Amino acid sequence: ANLRPLSEAQRGPDVLIFWGDAQWSRTQLLGELARGHWGLCRASAADLVAEPATRRDGLEGRLVYAPKTEMSEAFLTAAAAQMQAERERRAREEAEMDADADA
């Protein structure tokens, strides 16, 4: 990565970074946010230089999405349930592996 942390003496004003390419009208983007297709969070330089495989985990607890409304799509609710089931499955597998290692 070509980003280096600055000392407090070198720090300037906060900068907002939008990572990606968006070419929507304001109305379309607001609709995408309302449907839950985009999440927002505060980020730091450490988030930007983190290994891609760990980047998402570092955002847990900081990502915010629009509240569920009639604009929320059913697949987002289904995807959230699938993600929770996957997390639970992984936790069970890890617990089994730990139990096997202790035996």
PDB file of C-alpha atoms in Angstrom, residues 11-53:
ATOM      1  CA  ARG A  11      -1.988  15.529  10.804  1.00  0.00           C
ATOM      2  CA  GLY A  12      -4.265  17.873   8.953  1.00  0.00           C
ATOM      3  CA  PRO A  13      -8.043  18.087   8.741  1.00  0.00           C
ATOM      4  CA  ASP A  14     -10.154  14.937   8.457  1.00  0.00           C
ATOM      5  CA  VAL A  15     -10.775  13.753   4.919  1.00  0.00           C
ATOM      6  CA  LEU A  16     -13.765  11.772   3.696  1.00  0.00           C
ATOM      7  CA  ILE A  17     -12.914   9.022   1.213  1.00  0.00           C
ATOM      8  CA  PHE A  18     -15.465   7.351  -0.984  1.00  0.00           C
ATOM      9  CA  TRP A  19     -14.000   4.118  -2.263  1.00  0.00           C
ATOM     10  CA  GLY A  20     -15.473   2.936  -5.523  1.00  0.00           C
ATOM     11  CA  ASP A  21     -17.215   4.370  -8.490  1.00  0.00           C
ATOM     12  CA  ALA A  22     -20.809   5.552  -8.329  1.00  0.00           C
ATOM     13  CA  GLN A  23     -22.698   6.959 -11.263  1.00  0.00           C
ATOM     14  CA  TRP A  24     -26.225   7.270 -10.004  1.00  0.00           C
ATOM     15  CA  SER A  25     -28.515  10.218  -9.713  1.00  0.00           C
ATOM     16  CA  ARG A  26     -28.995  11.468  -6.163  1.00  0.00           C
ATOM     17  CA  THR A  27     -32.501   9.979  -6.108  1.00  0.00           C
ATOM     18  CA  GLN A  28     -31.307   6.583  -7.306  1.00  0.00           C
ATOM     19  CA  LEU A  29     -28.504   6.485  -4.715  1.00  0.00           C
ATOM     20  CA  LEU A  30     -30.917   7.430  -1.927  1.00  0.00           C
ATOM     21  CA  GLY A  31     -33.195   4.624  -3.116  1.00  0.00           C
ATOM     22  CA  GLU A  32     -30.269   2.168  -3.030  1.00  0.00           C
ATOM     23  CA  LEU A  33     -29.458   3.293   0.527  1.00  0.00           C
ATOM     24  CA  ALA A  34     -33.113   2.957   1.562  1.00  0.00           C
ATOM     25  CA  ARG A  35     -33.253  -0.606   0.199  1.00  0.00           C
ATOM     26  CA  GLY A  36     -30.180  -1.526   2.237  1.00  0.00           C
ATOM     27  CA  HIS A  37     -27.857  -2.083  -0.717  1.00  0.00           C
ATOM     28  CA  TRP A  38     -25.247   0.216   0.793  1.00  0.00           C
ATOM     29  CA  GLY A  39     -23.913   0.590   4.305  1.00  0.00           C
ATOM     30  CA  LEU A  40     -22.048   3.539   5.748  1.00  0.00           C
ATOM     31  CA  CYS A  41     -19.380   3.727   8.456  1.00  0.00           C
ATOM     32  CA  ARG A  42     -16.511   5.808   9.779  1.00  0.00           C
ATOM     33  CA  ALA A  43     -13.202   4.480   8.550  1.00  0.00           C
ATOM     34  CA  SER A  44      -9.557   5.100   9.324  1.00  0.00           C
ATOM     35  CA  ALA A  45      -6.342   4.781   7.348  1.00  0.00           C
ATOM     36  CA  ALA A  46      -5.876   1.410   9.067  1.00  0.00           C
ATOM     37  CA  ASP A  47      -9.122   0.238   7.442  1.00  0.00           C
ATOM     38  CA  LEU A  48      -7.821   1.227   4.029  1.00  0.00           C
ATOM     39  CA  VAL A  49      -4.496  -0.578   4.364  1.00  0.00           C
ATOM     40  CA  ALA A  50      -5.841  -3.694   6.113  1.00  0.00           C
ATOM     41  CA  GLU A  51      -5.482  -6.983   4.279  1.00  0.00           C
ATOM     42  CA  PRO A  52      -8.528  -7.455   2.037  1.00  0.00           C
ATOM     43  CA  ALA A  53      -9.420 -10.736   3.749  1.00  0.00           C
TER      44      ALA A  53
END
